[in-house]
């Protein structure tokens, strides 16, 4: 693996920075921590940014040019995402570009690619991911939503939960059971479902930061044309695991981590004077710097494997586990360093735009989303280290 920053990475960083500075206000302090968690008052800006990136083929840069992308390689794509994270850019197309795109490129029909990838890359179509259910999160293969074949279509019945952005989405990538109830992973199929189809009801879940990104989605006799099935019936678990591996890259979080560390360091320098912060504070920031660098290198290992066409499994889990837990720890450290001074989310006493107390809460889901830390450890132990499951 080549640890040096490549020319292509530097070039894309410069290009993205130029786009971001042309759209985001100079004092931009971000919307939600998760880039797809865009506050209603920032939706217009997020859309403007999507269009500015789309004009340059940078909205879905890894898609092939015939689908509106640039065919950008994994290293440059990583640099782009890290840059978006550093500048706290809102990103409504996270699920569409990072999850739906790779799955359709690998397993979708040519018609599905033409219809969906081009629109994602050029218009920023918003997608949501309908996998988790009230009784099936970590144990996803036990999910109960059914899709029954009837007269050239599938009829969907069931319930999804924690469906990010379902209320804003045009499409849902849905995992449903087409096999018998006991078929587990062998009886699941993946579907492309219009989010506004008759029979779909979306109900909001407001999280502890006060934001509405999450939803419950109910399906009652929802008819989906048979051509919206991805790949083969009952092979959905294979496609879903590909999608989940793509969900475990953490380039954006690395960028956000870097930004918080940089901003905190600048604040402390102005407060104490250069090199004069208490030793405990200096040590805490040094520790964070080490963890951030390790997290960045773990990401680059995954990127390098992708660039060489190697399948990844445990490596994506190691990366996701380490970066999310390090970032969470750092939000606690930052809060402790700032003390009461840093607890105000807004108003006169707040510092760094109230980001630290907000991140303290908003980073909690980073060790749940895309598979909890326990699930990542289980993958590393079993599929990585070859240990028995129980
Ligand atoms: C902010 C956020 C956004 C999300 N967005 C989406 C989305 O867009 N689409 C979607 O489909 N889902 C989404 N999810 C759901 C997410 O994938 C699930 O929350 C996650 O997989 C955990 O499932 P669960 O909540 O059912 O918890 P459970 O699976 O019930 O787990 C509860 C606890 O038990 C532990 N546990 C479970 N099984 C084991 C085991 N075998 N060994 C050890 N410990 C275990 C878990 O680690 C956890 O601590 C989102 C979640 C969050 C927090």
Short mmCIF file of C-alpha atoms and ligand atoms in Angstrom, two decimals:
data_model
loop_
_atom_site.label_atom_id
_atom_site.label_comp_id
_atom_site.label_asym_id
_atom_site.label_seq_id
_atom_site.Cartn_x
_atom_site.Cartn_y
_atom_site.Cartn_z
CA UNK A 1 0.00 0.00 0.00
CA UNK A 2 1.27 3.45 -0.94
CA UNK A 3 0.88 5.79 2.06
CA UNK A 4 1.75 8.96 0.21
CA UNK A 5 -1.00 11.26 -0.88
CA UNK A 6 -1.37 10.85 -4.61
CA UNK A 7 -1.51 13.61 -7.16
CA UNK A 8 -5.04 12.57 -8.15
CA UNK A 9 -6.13 12.94 -4.50
CA UNK A 10 -4.69 16.44 -4.22
CA UNK A 11 -6.29 17.48 -7.51
CA UNK A 12 -9.74 16.33 -6.45
CA UNK A 13 -9.38 17.96 -3.03
CA UNK A 14 -8.64 21.30 -4.68
CA UNK A 15 -11.57 20.92 -7.05
CA UNK A 16 -14.04 20.01 -4.30
CA UNK A 17 -12.84 22.86 -2.09
CA UNK A 18 -13.50 25.29 -4.93
CA UNK A 19 -17.07 24.01 -5.33
CA UNK A 20 -17.71 24.06 -1.59
CA UNK A 21 -16.44 27.61 -1.17
CA UNK A 22 -18.65 28.76 -4.05
CA UNK A 23 -21.79 27.37 -2.37
CA UNK A 24 -21.37 27.18 1.42
CA UNK A 25 -21.40 30.43 3.44
CA UNK A 26 -18.00 31.46 4.86
CA UNK A 27 -19.18 30.81 8.43
CA UNK A 28 -20.83 27.45 7.60
CA UNK A 29 -20.88 25.22 10.71
CA UNK A 30 -22.60 22.16 9.23
CA UNK A 31 -26.10 20.71 9.48
CA UNK A 32 -26.39 17.24 11.07
CA UNK A 33 -23.34 15.15 12.02
CA UNK A 34 -24.47 12.42 9.64
CA UNK A 35 -24.19 14.22 6.28
CA UNK A 36 -27.62 12.93 5.20
CA UNK A 37 -29.15 14.43 8.37
CA UNK A 38 -29.98 17.80 6.81
CA UNK A 39 -32.08 20.25 8.83
CA UNK A 40 -35.14 21.59 6.95
CA UNK A 41 -33.64 25.11 6.87
CA UNK A 42 -30.54 23.74 5.09
CA UNK A 43 -32.35 21.72 2.41
CA UNK A 44 -32.10 24.50 -0.20
CA UNK A 45 -28.36 24.85 0.35
CA UNK A 46 -27.87 21.07 0.25
CA UNK A 47 -29.69 20.94 -3.08
CA UNK A 48 -27.61 23.82 -4.45
CA UNK A 49 -24.45 21.96 -3.48
CA UNK A 50 -25.69 18.74 -5.12
CA UNK A 51 -26.28 20.60 -8.38
CA UNK A 52 -22.90 22.35 -8.27
CA UNK A 53 -21.18 18.98 -7.75
CA UNK A 54 -23.36 17.29 -10.40
CA UNK A 55 -22.38 19.89 -13.02
CA UNK A 56 -18.77 18.75 -12.64
CA UNK A 57 -19.52 15.02 -12.46
CA UNK A 58 -18.60 15.10 -8.77
CA UNK A 59 -21.93 14.15 -7.24
CA UNK A 60 -21.48 10.46 -8.03
CA UNK A 61 -17.87 10.58 -9.21
CA UNK A 62 -17.23 6.83 -9.02
CA UNK A 63 -20.08 6.05 -11.45
CA UNK A 64 -18.89 5.41 -15.03
CA UNK A 65 -19.17 8.45 -17.37
CA UNK A 66 -22.06 6.86 -19.30
CA UNK A 67 -24.11 7.11 -16.09
CA UNK A 68 -23.14 10.70 -15.29
CA UNK A 69 -20.06 10.05 -13.16
CA UNK A 70 -16.36 10.34 -13.83
CA UNK A 71 -15.26 6.76 -13.32
CA UNK A 72 -13.18 8.08 -10.42
CA UNK A 73 -10.97 5.52 -8.69
CA UNK A 74 -11.20 4.65 -4.98
CA UNK A 75 -8.27 6.83 -3.84
CA UNK A 76 -9.61 10.03 -5.41
CA UNK A 77 -13.12 9.20 -4.24
CA UNK A 78 -11.83 8.78 -0.70
CA UNK A 79 -10.15 12.20 -0.87
CA UNK A 80 -13.38 13.77 -2.11
CA UNK A 81 -15.42 12.29 0.76
CA UNK A 82 -12.84 13.28 3.38
CA UNK A 83 -12.95 16.82 2.01
CA UNK A 84 -16.77 16.91 2.17
CA UNK A 85 -16.51 15.74 5.79
CA UNK A 86 -13.90 18.35 6.68
CA UNK A 87 -16.09 21.14 5.32
CA UNK A 88 -19.18 19.70 7.07
CA UNK A 89 -21.00 19.51 3.75
CA UNK A 90 -24.62 18.31 3.78
CA UNK A 91 -25.04 15.27 1.54
CA UNK A 92 -28.54 14.11 0.69
CA UNK A 93 -27.24 11.54 -1.79
CA UNK A 94 -25.23 9.46 0.69
CA UNK A 95 -27.43 6.35 0.35
CA UNK A 96 -27.99 6.83 -3.38
CA UNK A 97 -24.34 7.32 -4.32
CA UNK A 98 -22.49 5.19 -1.77
CA UNK A 99 -24.90 2.26 -1.37
CA UNK A 100 -27.44 2.00 -4.19
CA UNK A 101 -24.91 2.92 -6.91
CA UNK A 102 -22.35 0.16 -6.24
CA UNK A 103 -25.10 -2.47 -5.87
CA UNK A 104 -26.79 -1.54 -9.16
CA UNK A 105 -23.44 -1.40 -10.94
CA UNK A 106 -22.68 -4.94 -9.78
CA UNK A 107 -26.09 -6.60 -9.83
CA UNK A 108 -28.66 -4.29 -11.48
CA UNK A 109 -30.06 -4.74 -14.99
CA UNK A 110 -28.90 -2.38 -17.73
CA UNK A 111 -32.37 -0.78 -17.67
CA UNK A 112 -32.13 -0.20 -13.89
CA UNK A 113 -28.67 1.35 -14.26
CA UNK A 114 -29.78 3.67 -17.04
CA UNK A 115 -32.91 4.72 -15.19
CA UNK A 116 -31.45 5.22 -11.74
CA UNK A 117 -27.70 5.85 -11.86
CA UNK A 118 -27.96 8.64 -14.38
CA UNK A 119 -30.63 10.42 -12.33
CA UNK A 120 -28.64 10.02 -9.11
CA UNK A 121 -25.50 11.47 -10.71
CA UNK A 122 -27.22 14.32 -12.59
CA UNK A 123 -30.24 15.19 -10.46
CA UNK A 124 -29.27 13.93 -7.01
CA UNK A 125 -32.26 11.61 -6.57
CA UNK A 126 -32.72 10.89 -2.87
CA UNK A 127 -32.88 7.23 -1.84
CA UNK A 128 -33.50 5.54 1.47
CA UNK A 129 -32.58 2.07 2.67
CA UNK A 130 -35.39 -0.17 3.96
CA UNK A 131 -33.57 -3.01 5.70
CA UNK A 132 -34.05 -2.83 9.50
CA UNK A 133 -37.29 -3.91 11.16
CA UNK A 134 -38.50 -3.69 14.76
CA UNK A 135 -37.45 -7.33 15.33
CA UNK A 136 -34.59 -7.49 12.84
CA UNK A 137 -31.63 -5.13 13.10
CA UNK A 138 -28.38 -6.92 13.88
CA UNK A 139 -30.10 -10.18 12.96
CA UNK A 140 -31.25 -8.87 9.60
CA UNK A 141 -31.84 -12.25 7.97
CA UNK A 142 -34.81 -12.78 10.32
CA UNK A 143 -36.73 -9.90 8.75
CA UNK A 144 -40.44 -10.44 8.14
CA UNK A 145 -41.57 -7.97 5.47
CA UNK A 146 -42.84 -10.11 2.59
CA UNK A 147 -42.89 -9.70 -1.19
CA UNK A 148 -45.29 -12.10 -2.92
CA UNK A 149 -45.32 -12.50 -6.69
CA UNK A 150 -48.71 -11.76 -8.31
CA UNK A 151 -49.57 -10.97 -11.96
CA UNK A 152 -46.28 -9.46 -13.12
CA UNK A 153 -45.61 -7.63 -9.88
CA UNK A 154 -44.62 -8.18 -6.26
CA UNK A 155 -46.97 -7.26 -3.42
CA UNK A 156 -45.14 -5.94 -0.35
CA UNK A 157 -46.46 -6.12 3.21
CA UNK A 158 -44.65 -5.33 6.44
CA UNK A 159 -42.86 -2.65 8.42
CA UNK A 160 -39.41 -1.06 8.37
CA UNK A 161 -37.85 1.11 11.05
CA UNK A 162 -34.94 3.57 11.36
CA UNK A 163 -35.36 4.31 7.66
CA UNK A 164 -33.18 7.41 7.23
CA UNK A 165 -34.61 10.07 4.92
CA UNK A 166 -37.67 8.01 3.88
CA UNK A 167 -39.77 11.18 4.16
CA UNK A 168 -37.50 12.98 1.66
CA UNK A 169 -36.74 10.03 -0.60
CA UNK A 170 -38.05 9.32 -4.06
CA UNK A 171 -36.98 5.66 -3.90
CA UNK A 172 -36.41 2.97 -1.29
CA UNK A 173 -33.98 0.08 -1.72
CA UNK A 174 -35.92 -2.60 0.10
CA UNK A 175 -34.95 -5.99 1.47
CA UNK A 176 -37.97 -8.30 1.74
CA UNK A 177 -38.74 -11.97 2.16
CA UNK A 178 -39.67 -13.89 -0.99
CA UNK A 179 -38.94 -17.32 0.48
CA UNK A 180 -40.68 -19.18 3.31
CA UNK A 181 -40.52 -17.64 6.84
CA UNK A 182 -37.73 -19.97 8.00
CA UNK A 183 -35.55 -19.37 4.90
CA UNK A 184 -33.46 -16.64 6.60
CA UNK A 185 -30.80 -15.25 4.20
CA UNK A 186 -31.68 -17.73 1.46
CA UNK A 187 -35.19 -16.31 1.05
CA UNK A 188 -34.54 -12.56 0.75
CA UNK A 189 -34.77 -10.35 -2.34
CA UNK A 190 -33.84 -6.76 -3.06
CA UNK A 191 -36.32 -4.33 -4.65
CA UNK A 192 -36.36 -0.78 -5.96
CA UNK A 193 -39.58 0.73 -4.59
CA UNK A 194 -41.00 4.21 -5.33
CA UNK A 195 -41.28 5.86 -1.90
CA UNK A 196 -44.63 7.45 -2.77
CA UNK A 197 -46.26 4.23 -4.04
CA UNK A 198 -49.87 3.67 -2.87
CA UNK A 199 -49.93 1.63 0.36
CA UNK A 200 -46.77 3.17 1.85
CA UNK A 201 -47.16 5.17 5.08
CA UNK A 202 -44.20 7.01 6.57
CA UNK A 203 -44.17 8.09 10.18
CA UNK A 204 -41.39 10.25 11.69
CA UNK A 205 -39.02 9.38 14.54
CA UNK A 206 -37.43 12.42 16.21
CA UNK A 207 -34.02 11.65 17.72
CA UNK A 208 -32.49 12.97 20.95
CA UNK A 209 -30.84 15.92 19.19
CA UNK A 210 -34.34 17.03 18.12
CA UNK A 211 -33.76 16.19 14.45
CA UNK A 212 -36.06 14.23 12.15
CA UNK A 213 -34.04 12.02 9.85
CA UNK A 214 -35.39 8.63 10.93
CA UNK A 215 -38.75 7.08 10.11
CA UNK A 216 -40.95 4.05 10.36
CA UNK A 217 -42.27 2.89 7.01
CA UNK A 218 -45.38 0.71 6.70
CA UNK A 219 -46.16 -1.32 3.55
CA UNK A 220 -49.71 -2.43 2.97
CA UNK A 221 -50.31 -4.33 -0.29
CA UNK A 222 -47.77 -2.18 -2.12
CA UNK A 223 -47.48 -3.30 -5.74
CA UNK A 224 -44.02 -3.15 -7.30
CA UNK A 225 -43.42 -4.16 -10.95
CA UNK A 226 -41.41 -7.39 -11.28
CA UNK A 227 -38.70 -5.53 -13.22
CA UNK A 228 -37.90 -3.63 -9.99
CA UNK A 229 -36.38 -6.80 -8.53
CA UNK A 230 -32.58 -6.46 -8.38
CA UNK A 231 -30.76 -9.49 -9.80
CA UNK A 232 -32.33 -12.83 -8.98
CA UNK A 233 -35.13 -13.66 -6.57
CA UNK A 234 -33.88 -15.03 -3.21
CA UNK A 235 -30.33 -13.76 -3.85
CA UNK A 236 -31.00 -10.46 -2.05
CA UNK A 237 -28.84 -11.25 0.96
CA UNK A 238 -25.75 -11.49 -1.26
CA UNK A 239 -26.53 -8.06 -2.72
CA UNK A 240 -27.40 -6.62 0.70
CA UNK A 241 -24.08 -7.69 2.22
CA UNK A 242 -22.27 -5.90 -0.62
CA UNK A 243 -24.28 -2.79 0.22
CA UNK A 244 -23.50 -3.12 3.93
CA UNK A 245 -19.77 -3.36 3.25
CA UNK A 246 -19.92 -0.10 1.32
CA UNK A 247 -21.74 1.44 4.30
CA UNK A 248 -18.75 0.73 6.54
CA UNK A 249 -16.25 3.09 4.94
CA UNK A 250 -15.83 6.14 7.16
CA UNK A 251 -14.07 8.74 5.00
CA UNK A 252 -16.54 11.49 5.84
CA UNK A 253 -16.27 10.87 9.57
CA UNK A 254 -12.47 11.02 9.29
CA UNK A 255 -12.85 14.47 7.68
CA UNK A 256 -15.22 15.64 10.42
CA UNK A 257 -12.89 14.29 13.11
CA UNK A 258 -9.94 16.19 11.55
CA UNK A 259 -12.01 19.37 11.44
CA UNK A 260 -13.11 19.13 15.08
CA UNK A 261 -9.57 18.45 16.22
CA UNK A 262 -8.21 21.38 14.15
CA UNK A 263 -10.91 23.75 15.40
CA UNK A 264 -10.47 22.72 19.03
CA UNK A 265 -6.70 23.14 18.78
CA UNK A 266 -7.09 26.65 17.32
CA UNK A 267 -9.57 27.59 20.03
CA UNK A 268 -7.24 26.36 22.78
CA UNK A 269 -4.27 28.15 21.25
CA UNK A 270 -6.18 31.41 21.29
CA UNK A 271 -7.31 30.74 24.84
CA UNK A 272 -3.99 29.65 26.39
CA UNK A 273 -1.41 30.92 23.92
CA UNK A 274 0.68 28.68 21.69
CA UNK A 275 2.06 25.60 23.49
CA UNK A 276 0.70 26.72 26.87
CA UNK A 277 -2.37 24.51 27.32
CA UNK A 278 -2.26 22.29 30.45
CA UNK A 279 -0.35 19.03 29.99
CA UNK A 280 -3.49 16.90 30.36
CA UNK A 281 -5.14 18.82 27.52
CA UNK A 282 -2.07 18.52 25.30
CA UNK A 283 -1.87 14.77 25.95
CA UNK A 284 -5.57 14.30 25.19
CA UNK A 285 -5.23 16.10 21.86
CA UNK A 286 -2.07 14.13 21.04
CA UNK A 287 -3.93 10.89 21.71
CA UNK A 288 -6.78 12.03 19.45
CA UNK A 289 -4.27 12.89 16.72
CA UNK A 290 -2.83 9.35 16.90
CA UNK A 291 -6.27 7.74 16.75
CA UNK A 292 -7.32 9.95 13.86
CA UNK A 293 -4.22 9.00 11.88
CA UNK A 294 -4.76 5.29 12.59
CA UNK A 295 -8.40 5.65 11.49
CA UNK A 296 -7.34 7.39 8.29
CA UNK A 297 -4.84 4.64 7.49
CA UNK A 298 -7.42 1.93 8.19
CA UNK A 299 -9.70 3.67 5.70
CA UNK A 300 -6.89 3.82 3.17
CA UNK A 301 -6.30 0.09 3.59
CA UNK A 302 -9.92 -0.52 2.55
CA UNK A 303 -9.51 1.97 -0.30
CA UNK A 304 -6.36 0.23 -1.46
CA UNK A 305 -8.09 -3.16 -1.45
CA UNK A 306 -10.93 -1.70 -3.51
CA UNK A 307 -8.41 -0.18 -5.93
CA UNK A 308 -6.81 -3.60 -6.38
CA UNK A 309 -10.18 -5.31 -6.81
CA UNK A 310 -9.76 -7.38 -3.65
CA UNK A 311 -12.86 -8.43 -1.73
CA UNK A 312 -13.07 -6.83 1.72
CA UNK A 313 -14.87 -8.09 4.74
CA UNK A 314 -13.20 -7.89 8.12
CA UNK A 315 -11.14 -4.88 6.99
CA UNK A 316 -14.26 -2.73 6.51
CA UNK A 317 -15.46 -3.75 9.99
CA UNK A 318 -12.10 -2.96 11.62
CA UNK A 319 -12.21 0.47 10.01
CA UNK A 320 -15.82 1.25 10.93
CA UNK A 321 -15.38 0.05 14.51
CA UNK A 322 -12.19 1.99 15.14
CA UNK A 323 -13.18 5.30 13.56
CA UNK A 324 -16.67 5.46 15.08
CA UNK A 325 -15.49 4.55 18.58
CA UNK A 326 -12.49 6.93 18.40
CA UNK A 327 -14.69 9.78 17.24
CA UNK A 328 -17.20 9.10 20.00
CA UNK A 329 -14.40 9.10 22.59
CA UNK A 330 -13.07 12.35 21.19
CA UNK A 331 -16.43 14.10 21.56
CA UNK A 332 -16.29 13.21 25.29
CA UNK A 333 -12.69 14.41 25.53
CA UNK A 334 -13.55 17.66 23.76
CA UNK A 335 -16.48 18.22 26.10
CA UNK A 336 -14.31 17.58 29.16
CA UNK A 337 -11.63 19.98 27.87
CA UNK A 338 -14.12 22.76 27.25
CA UNK A 339 -16.00 22.17 30.50
CA UNK A 340 -19.06 24.31 31.15
CA UNK A 341 -17.69 26.70 28.57
CA UNK A 342 -18.40 24.18 25.83
CA UNK A 343 -21.77 22.81 26.88
CA UNK A 344 -24.00 25.47 25.31
CA UNK A 345 -25.35 24.39 21.94
CA UNK A 346 -26.28 27.93 21.00
CA UNK A 347 -26.34 31.48 22.32
CA UNK A 348 -23.76 33.76 23.86
CA UNK A 349 -21.66 31.21 25.76
CA UNK A 350 -21.40 28.66 22.95
CA UNK A 351 -18.10 27.93 21.22
CA UNK A 352 -17.34 26.22 17.90
CA UNK A 353 -20.97 26.85 16.93
CA UNK A 354 -22.13 24.50 19.71
CA UNK A 355 -20.75 21.58 17.73
CA UNK A 356 -19.14 19.76 20.68
CA UNK A 357 -22.27 19.20 22.82
CA UNK A 358 -24.24 18.45 19.64
CA UNK A 359 -21.64 15.89 18.48
CA UNK A 360 -21.65 14.32 21.94
CA UNK A 361 -25.27 13.31 21.30
CA UNK A 362 -25.17 12.97 17.53
CA UNK A 363 -22.18 10.61 17.57
CA UNK A 364 -24.06 8.00 19.63
CA UNK A 365 -25.59 6.40 16.51
CA UNK A 366 -22.21 6.17 14.75
CA UNK A 367 -21.57 2.93 16.67
CA UNK A 368 -25.06 1.60 15.83
CA UNK A 369 -25.67 2.56 12.20
CA UNK A 370 -24.32 0.15 9.55
CA UNK A 371 -23.98 -2.58 12.19
CA UNK A 372 -23.30 -2.04 15.88
CA UNK A 373 -19.83 -2.26 17.43
CA UNK A 374 -20.74 -5.71 18.81
CA UNK A 375 -21.67 -6.87 15.32
CA UNK A 376 -18.41 -5.51 13.89
CA UNK A 377 -16.44 -7.31 16.63
CA UNK A 378 -18.33 -10.50 15.85
CA UNK A 379 -17.45 -10.21 12.14
CA UNK A 380 -13.79 -9.59 12.97
CA UNK A 381 -13.70 -12.51 15.42
CA UNK A 382 -15.45 -15.04 13.19
CA UNK A 383 -14.79 -14.09 9.57
CA UNK A 384 -11.45 -12.40 10.28
CA UNK A 385 -9.88 -14.49 13.03
CA UNK A 386 -11.72 -17.74 12.32
CA UNK A 387 -13.06 -18.05 15.87
CA UNK A 388 -16.26 -20.05 16.45
CA UNK A 389 -19.55 -18.09 16.58
CA UNK A 390 -20.40 -19.35 20.06
C1 LIG B 1 -28.94 6.99 13.05
C2 LIG B 1 -29.34 5.67 12.49
C3 LIG B 1 -29.69 5.57 11.15
C4 LIG B 1 -30.10 4.35 10.64
N1 LIG B 1 -30.49 4.30 9.33
C5 LIG B 1 -30.96 3.14 8.84
C6 LIG B 1 -31.46 3.09 7.50
O1 LIG B 1 -31.46 4.08 6.78
N2 LIG B 1 -31.97 1.92 7.05
C7 LIG B 1 -31.99 0.79 7.82
O2 LIG B 1 -32.43 -0.24 7.33
N3 LIG B 1 -31.54 0.81 9.10
C8 LIG B 1 -31.03 1.95 9.63
N4 LIG B 1 -30.59 2.00 10.92
C9 LIG B 1 -30.74 0.82 11.76
C10 LIG B 1 -29.45 0.13 12.14
O3 LIG B 1 -28.92 -0.57 11.05
C11 LIG B 1 -29.79 -0.77 13.33
O4 LIG B 1 -30.14 0.07 14.41
C12 LIG B 1 -28.63 -1.64 13.73
O5 LIG B 1 -28.36 -2.60 12.75
C13 LIG B 1 -28.91 -2.35 15.08
O6 LIG B 1 -30.13 -3.01 15.04
P1 LIG B 1 -31.23 -2.80 16.19
O7 LIG B 1 -31.40 -1.33 16.39
O8 LIG B 1 -32.41 -3.61 15.86
O9 LIG B 1 -30.54 -3.35 17.51
P2 LIG B 1 -30.49 -4.89 17.97
O10 LIG B 1 -30.07 -5.74 16.83
O11 LIG B 1 -31.77 -5.23 18.65
O12 LIG B 1 -29.31 -4.83 19.02
C14 LIG B 1 -29.50 -4.34 20.36
C15 LIG B 1 -28.17 -4.51 21.09
O13 LIG B 1 -27.81 -5.90 21.14
C16 LIG B 1 -26.52 -6.09 20.58
N5 LIG B 1 -26.48 -7.36 19.85
C17 LIG B 1 -27.36 -7.80 18.93
N6 LIG B 1 -27.00 -9.01 18.47
C18 LIG B 1 -25.85 -9.34 19.10
C19 LIG B 1 -24.98 -10.47 19.06
N7 LIG B 1 -25.23 -11.51 18.27
N8 LIG B 1 -23.88 -10.47 19.85
C20 LIG B 1 -23.61 -9.41 20.68
N9 LIG B 1 -24.42 -8.32 20.77
C21 LIG B 1 -25.51 -8.28 19.99
C22 LIG B 1 -26.31 -4.94 19.63
O14 LIG B 1 -24.93 -4.68 19.42
C23 LIG B 1 -27.01 -3.81 20.39
O15 LIG B 1 -26.14 -3.27 21.35
C24 LIG B 1 -30.14 3.20 11.46
C25 LIG B 1 -29.77 3.30 12.81
C26 LIG B 1 -29.38 4.52 13.32
C27 LIG B 1 -29.00 4.59 14.77
#
